């Protein structure tokens, strides 16, 4: 192993000559390996000094020399445990293009600061493999500072430096210790004079010398108008999808009693499908209370209850007409419940009482027909007892049958009473299947009590 401890004076004005591509490998380089990132950054700052201009690239395109971007890329390479920087990684980390990264890595190789250990390329499955580099210090750096080394080849290590170069090495070490930051971009100032009247403009003449004073009449009025006034007739902003969800949630919390303690963001997420479909808060409440009324004292977790009640409602009532029918039936059922439990007096109560009286009169007609059949069975041709004990509806005249069907078309509860009194078979014979099915659907939508199965 050779020893080069001899004293050597630093060479003034030493340049960093470009290295041929054949000498940019670990086996052919004349430099030595930098064993730590700080020592390598010292050589980087020496080669990238803009005043000394030690390195000039040979390529006719790309940067004309090392700059702040070169220092940023070298700083990222110095922090890597294994110098294997991917071009895409450096471009993403430093927010620069991949072509710029390739240019600066090429300059570091040409200056003798980076050498290939393994050159990357395409591997199996079409995947790009990054190149593996070694951080090296060129021979020109050692000669410029009179550094004495021991060892052979790339494994040489420094053991001393010339006394005249210690001050320069100290400055380079302080630069290497500081973190390199991206330079702040400054907007170039226009070469023309300032547009505002300010003292000390860019022009040599006075800014107020050539100005024309305004008219005295304009000064006396004290009013002025801008040539392009701002438009203040701006309407309300349109809510986006998220805003519409939170608006619906806030309306539900403010108007629905059993949701007053719920969280607005949670309600907005639960009712998101309804809000996206354009539902109103009344329709959401109607869909939630369709299965039965909800007491605020019983809802310990309102958001969970709302999620359970609204499951699949946006698909069941997808059209506007279906939601309108559902809301109308729900409002009618709440009105009837209020009339039944609180005795509320109003136009709705009068209509409900009228329907009730009509149904009662119709039931009296049926009872009278039953009694007539029981008393004078001989006078009713074909009147027989049903196996289950009910009255045979064949005793009713055509006018009475049409009257029953008219009542059934007006009030679904009348159909329910007939189903309870006559049974499913005779009630459908009397009222037809269409009227019975229609009444059952309306009863299922309006009543809060389960419809009995017949």
XYZ file of C-alpha atoms in Angstrom:
454
model
C 0.000 0.000 0.000
C 1.559 3.272 -1.071
C 1.835 6.336 1.112
C 1.537 9.870 -0.166
C 2.143 11.835 3.019
C 4.567 14.177 1.301
C 3.926 17.889 1.651
C 2.309 19.446 -1.387
C 1.432 23.074 -1.850
C -2.051 23.930 -3.155
C -2.279 24.734 -6.825
C -3.832 28.122 -7.476
C -6.633 28.303 -10.015
C -7.091 24.535 -10.305
C -9.999 23.666 -12.558
C -12.295 20.617 -12.582
C -11.915 19.222 -16.099
C -14.790 17.217 -17.610
C -14.409 13.449 -17.354
C -15.096 11.202 -20.303
C -18.035 8.751 -20.052
C -15.638 5.809 -20.002
C -14.048 7.095 -16.788
C -17.377 7.618 -14.984
C -17.350 4.128 -13.415
C -16.083 2.967 -10.042
C -13.467 0.793 -11.778
C -12.053 3.542 -14.014
C -12.335 6.733 -11.966
C -9.273 8.618 -10.714
C -11.109 10.042 -7.702
C -11.594 8.593 -4.245
C -14.748 7.552 -2.444
C -16.238 10.070 -0.001
C -16.986 8.122 3.174
C -19.548 10.655 4.501
C -22.003 13.076 2.974
C -20.482 16.183 4.595
C -17.082 15.647 2.971
C -18.757 15.023 -0.377
C -20.811 18.232 -0.108
C -17.564 20.113 0.537
C -16.313 19.014 -2.883
C -19.698 19.815 -4.404
C -19.570 23.424 -3.177
C -16.000 23.725 -4.439
C -16.905 22.544 -7.937
C -20.164 24.553 -8.095
C -18.638 27.889 -7.065
C -20.152 30.374 -9.559
C -17.266 32.876 -9.215
C -14.445 30.411 -9.839
C -16.219 28.649 -12.738
C -14.207 25.477 -12.182
C -16.489 23.274 -14.213
C -18.055 23.890 -17.620
C -20.302 21.198 -19.126
C -19.493 19.907 -22.589
C -23.101 19.378 -23.648
C -24.552 21.909 -26.079
C -27.988 21.761 -24.454
C -29.170 21.930 -20.872
C -27.795 24.111 -18.057
C -24.604 26.006 -18.758
C -23.153 25.185 -15.359
C -23.842 24.034 -11.837
C -26.415 26.082 -9.921
C -28.744 25.892 -6.925
C -30.660 22.972 -8.454
C -27.413 20.990 -8.647
C -26.811 21.634 -4.946
C -30.373 20.537 -4.075
C -29.978 17.266 -6.000
C -26.547 16.643 -4.443
C -27.991 17.305 -0.986
C -30.666 14.663 -1.540
C -28.016 12.187 -2.743
C -25.813 12.946 0.289
C -28.657 12.043 2.665
C -29.197 8.598 1.119
C -27.696 5.606 2.869
C -27.280 3.888 -0.495
C -26.748 6.366 -3.295
C -29.480 5.047 -5.523
C -31.616 8.082 -6.394
C -34.472 7.451 -8.776
C -35.041 10.171 -11.331
C -38.809 10.159 -10.727
C -38.214 10.339 -6.960
C -35.919 13.374 -7.245
C -38.286 15.106 -9.668
C -41.217 14.578 -7.312
C -39.266 15.565 -4.205
C -37.757 18.748 -5.676
C -40.738 19.630 -7.905
C -38.717 19.765 -11.079
C -38.885 17.881 -14.353
C -37.208 14.531 -14.905
C -35.201 15.999 -17.775
C -33.742 18.590 -15.383
C -32.732 15.831 -12.964
C -30.983 13.963 -15.780
C -29.079 17.089 -16.815
C -27.730 17.765 -13.316
C -26.872 14.135 -12.592
C -24.931 14.100 -15.842
C -22.981 17.200 -14.754
C -22.127 15.587 -11.401
C -20.806 12.515 -13.235
C -18.860 14.611 -15.704
C -17.262 16.619 -12.867
C -16.079 13.397 -11.213
C -18.399 13.758 -8.202
C -20.568 10.728 -9.031
C -19.525 7.452 -10.630
C -21.542 4.410 -11.639
C -21.408 1.299 -9.539
C -24.346 -0.241 -11.396
C -26.109 1.418 -14.292
C -29.882 1.099 -14.251
C -32.169 0.264 -17.118
C -35.083 -1.893 -18.127
C -35.447 -5.177 -16.277
C -38.045 -7.938 -16.356
C -41.746 -7.000 -16.611
C -40.761 -3.680 -18.223
C -39.771 -2.057 -14.922
C -37.074 0.646 -14.751
C -34.267 -0.005 -12.301
C -32.465 3.016 -10.782
C -28.713 3.378 -11.134
C -26.443 2.859 -8.098
C -23.802 5.572 -7.673
C -20.757 6.137 -5.518
C -20.083 9.601 -4.153
C -16.497 10.449 -5.112
C -14.119 13.357 -4.681
C -12.203 14.191 -7.859
C -8.435 14.320 -8.026
C -8.581 18.019 -8.928
C -10.032 18.802 -5.465
C -7.130 17.087 -3.689
C -4.580 18.846 -5.882
C -6.210 22.239 -5.354
C -6.000 22.005 -1.543
C -2.775 20.000 -1.160
C -4.543 17.080 0.511
C -2.308 14.160 1.485
C -3.848 10.707 1.170
C -2.879 7.147 2.008
C -4.009 4.003 0.279
C -4.506 2.992 -3.303
C -7.312 3.490 -5.830
C -10.729 4.625 -4.816
C -10.129 3.559 -1.197
C -7.654 6.378 -0.560
C -8.344 8.440 2.533
C -7.094 11.907 3.470
C -4.611 12.365 6.313
C -3.708 16.042 5.991
C -3.870 19.219 3.922
C -1.623 22.161 3.085
C -1.599 24.988 5.616
C -2.492 27.578 2.986
C -5.673 25.709 2.103
C -7.050 25.284 5.614
C -8.964 28.560 5.507
C -10.595 27.684 2.167
C -11.460 24.201 3.445
C -13.052 25.760 6.528
C -15.290 27.955 4.379
C -16.296 24.983 2.276
C -17.045 22.950 5.417
C -19.323 25.700 6.734
C -21.166 25.815 3.420
C -21.580 22.036 3.458
C -23.001 22.164 6.993
C -25.775 24.566 5.971
C -28.900 23.191 4.395
C -29.380 24.226 0.805
C -32.778 25.817 0.159
C -34.582 26.613 -3.017
C -33.906 30.225 -4.047
C -36.872 32.547 -3.874
C -38.201 33.475 -7.266
C -38.232 37.191 -7.854
C -40.449 38.845 -10.426
C -38.299 40.992 -12.732
C -39.015 44.677 -12.546
C -40.125 46.233 -15.807
C -37.613 48.476 -17.541
C -40.206 51.220 -18.011
C -40.984 53.919 -15.488
C -43.429 53.454 -12.633
C -47.067 53.961 -13.411
C -47.720 55.743 -10.098
C -46.431 59.170 -9.219
C -43.664 58.346 -6.772
C -40.505 60.179 -5.939
C -37.333 58.678 -7.354
C -38.801 56.794 -10.296
C -36.757 54.788 -12.735
C -36.699 57.652 -15.234
C -34.267 60.507 -14.856
C -36.870 63.269 -15.078
C -39.299 64.314 -12.383
C -42.536 62.368 -12.310
C -44.593 65.476 -11.653
C -42.978 67.611 -14.347
C -45.087 66.429 -17.273
C -48.356 65.769 -15.421
C -51.474 67.797 -16.244
C -53.286 69.185 -13.183
C -56.985 68.291 -12.894
C -59.755 70.783 -13.417
C -60.821 72.951 -10.500
C -64.443 71.950 -11.008
C -63.584 68.295 -10.535
C -61.585 69.077 -7.409
C -64.386 71.160 -5.920
C -67.021 68.458 -6.273
C -65.061 65.896 -4.287
C -66.683 63.002 -6.140
C -65.204 60.665 -8.671
C -66.309 57.600 -10.550
C -64.166 54.651 -11.465
C -64.127 53.834 -15.188
C -64.896 50.169 -14.446
C -67.031 50.055 -11.287
C -67.460 46.791 -9.470
C -70.689 44.916 -9.919
C -72.471 44.589 -6.582
C -75.625 42.847 -7.829
C -74.273 39.445 -6.986
C -76.851 36.840 -6.203
C -76.655 34.062 -3.635
C -74.092 31.407 -4.289
C -75.326 28.009 -5.376
C -74.688 25.215 -2.911
C -72.644 22.272 -4.026
C -73.398 18.672 -3.099
C -71.766 18.839 0.340
C -73.422 22.150 1.166
C -76.844 20.773 0.210
C -76.311 17.796 2.543
C -75.426 20.011 5.488
C -78.328 22.343 4.708
C -80.773 19.424 4.797
C -79.216 18.172 8.049
C -79.584 21.567 9.707
C -83.225 21.819 8.585
C -83.959 18.384 10.036
C -82.322 19.252 13.366
C -84.211 22.553 13.614
C -87.653 21.210 12.666
C -87.857 17.541 13.716
C -88.213 17.266 17.534
C -86.565 13.864 17.985
C -83.499 15.001 15.974
C -82.815 18.165 18.002
C -79.904 16.538 19.898
C -78.245 14.989 16.834
C -74.966 16.003 15.243
C -75.251 17.947 11.984
C -72.294 16.270 10.199
C -73.594 12.810 11.135
C -77.119 13.612 9.941
C -75.672 15.063 6.728
C -73.857 11.792 6.054
C -76.918 9.630 6.872
C -79.275 11.648 4.644
C -76.717 12.130 1.852
C -78.643 10.020 -0.681
C -81.851 11.944 -0.016
C -80.069 15.290 -0.259
C -78.449 14.313 -3.574
C -81.874 13.316 -4.937
C -83.360 16.722 -4.004
C -85.519 15.703 -1.019
C -87.016 18.290 1.330
C -86.778 17.916 5.090
C -90.536 17.222 5.311
C -90.135 14.270 2.947
C -87.239 12.892 4.984
C -89.303 13.131 8.170
C -92.280 11.485 6.461
C -90.128 8.591 5.238
C -88.614 8.152 8.708
C -91.981 8.211 10.521
C -93.802 6.101 7.941
C -93.321 2.944 10.013
C -94.648 4.614 13.135
C -94.455 7.832 15.171
C -91.239 8.574 17.078
C -91.178 10.104 20.538
C -88.252 12.409 21.323
C -87.961 10.854 24.786
C -87.525 7.359 23.375
C -84.859 8.193 20.786
C -81.631 7.816 22.748
C -79.533 7.806 19.568
C -81.408 9.844 16.942
C -78.821 9.439 14.202
C -78.888 5.647 14.418
C -82.693 5.625 14.403
C -82.771 7.874 11.347
C -80.270 5.649 9.538
C -82.429 2.592 10.267
C -85.646 4.257 9.129
C -84.146 5.781 5.945
C -82.438 2.620 4.726
C -83.411 2.196 1.067
C -85.964 5.054 1.132
C -84.229 6.967 -1.685
C -84.685 3.933 -3.936
C -88.289 3.243 -2.888
C -89.400 6.832 -3.557
C -87.124 7.667 -6.465
C -89.560 9.928 -8.346
C -90.958 13.283 -7.252
C -94.530 12.034 -7.633
C -93.908 9.069 -5.331
C -92.409 11.357 -2.678
C -95.401 13.701 -2.972
C -97.880 10.860 -2.467
C -95.876 9.579 0.494
C -95.733 13.043 2.081
C -99.466 13.612 1.535
C -100.358 10.272 3.111
C -98.065 10.954 6.064
C -99.560 14.400 6.691
C -103.075 12.932 6.472
C -102.199 10.195 8.968
C -100.783 12.762 11.411
C -103.964 14.829 11.035
C -106.164 11.845 11.801
C -104.034 10.881 14.760
C -104.319 14.406 16.156
C -108.114 14.334 15.686
C -108.384 10.926 17.367
C -106.178 11.635 20.394
C -106.463 15.393 20.982
C -109.947 16.210 19.654
C -108.612 18.960 17.388
C -111.430 20.934 15.759
C -110.993 22.150 12.202
C -111.820 21.491 8.565
C -109.863 18.231 8.646
C -111.835 17.045 11.633
C -115.126 17.804 9.885
C -114.059 15.794 6.838
C -112.954 12.898 8.997
C -116.213 12.940 10.934
C -118.138 12.967 7.654
C -116.275 9.868 6.462
C -116.874 8.198 9.811
C -120.603 8.935 9.690
C -120.787 7.600 6.131
C -119.079 4.378 7.135
C -121.370 4.015 10.157
C -124.477 4.458 7.985
C -123.205 1.865 5.551
C -122.599 -0.597 8.398
C -126.139 0.039 9.648
C -127.437 -0.897 6.209
C -125.520 -4.158 6.321
C -126.735 -4.943 9.819
C -130.330 -4.232 8.735
C -129.882 -6.597 5.822
C -128.571 -9.264 8.210
C -131.524 -8.858 10.544
C -133.955 -8.976 7.623
C -132.345 -12.153 6.407
C -132.486 -13.713 9.871
C -136.152 -12.808 10.437
C -137.592 -13.628 7.012
C -135.264 -16.105 5.448
C -138.009 -17.389 3.247
C -138.470 -14.017 1.567
C -134.763 -13.868 0.482
C -134.371 -16.097 -2.493
C -131.122 -17.923 -2.403
C -130.138 -16.527 1.021
C -128.062 -19.154 2.805
C -125.762 -19.158 5.736
C -122.040 -19.004 5.010
C -120.027 -21.891 6.417
C -118.224 -19.490 8.706
C -121.443 -17.980 9.984
C -121.422 -14.701 7.948
C -124.371 -13.301 5.990
C -124.691 -14.003 2.303
C -124.265 -10.749 0.294
C -126.563 -12.022 -2.493
C -129.503 -10.521 -0.554
C -128.311 -6.966 -1.384
C -129.848 -5.187 -4.367
C -127.781 -3.707 -7.196
C -128.368 -0.171 -5.913
C -127.069 -1.152 -2.471
C -124.018 -2.846 -4.008
C -123.190 0.293 -6.024
C -123.669 2.417 -2.918
C -121.219 0.221 -0.953
C -118.652 0.498 -3.748
C -119.042 4.280 -3.795
C -118.366 4.428 -0.058
C -115.358 2.132 -0.474
C -113.879 4.356 -3.206
C -114.146 7.399 -0.915
C -112.914 5.980 2.405
C -110.365 3.133 2.760
C -111.382 2.582 6.395
C -114.811 1.542 5.159
C -113.150 -1.287 3.225
C -111.304 -2.368 6.364
C -114.580 -2.510 8.313
C -116.169 -4.608 5.589
C -113.194 -6.962 5.591
C -113.616 -7.448 9.323
C -117.380 -7.904 9.058
C -117.773 -10.014 5.897
C -114.372 -11.611 5.445
C -111.963 -11.397 2.557
C -113.955 -13.475 0.050
C -117.356 -11.782 0.431
C -115.840 -8.317 0.761
C -114.004 -8.736 -2.549
C -117.216 -10.052 -4.190
C -119.090 -7.018 -2.960
C -116.454 -4.320 -3.623
C -114.297 -5.900 -6.401
C -110.626 -6.757 -6.074
C -109.506 -3.383 -7.448
C -111.218 -1.371 -4.710
C -110.014 -3.699 -1.955
C -106.358 -3.681 -3.127
C -106.403 0.089 -3.578
C -107.776 0.604 -0.080
C -105.212 -1.747 1.460
C -102.363 0.192 -0.178
C -103.715 3.512 1.096
C -104.202 2.076 4.570
C -100.625 0.806 4.596
C -99.365 4.322 3.735
C -101.616 6.366 6.017
C -102.180 4.352 9.165
C -99.576 3.860 11.852
C -101.231 0.627 12.987
C -100.447 -2.658 11.221
C -103.107 -3.722 8.701
C -104.676 -7.064 9.685
C -104.070 -9.958 7.340
C -107.225 -11.523 5.936
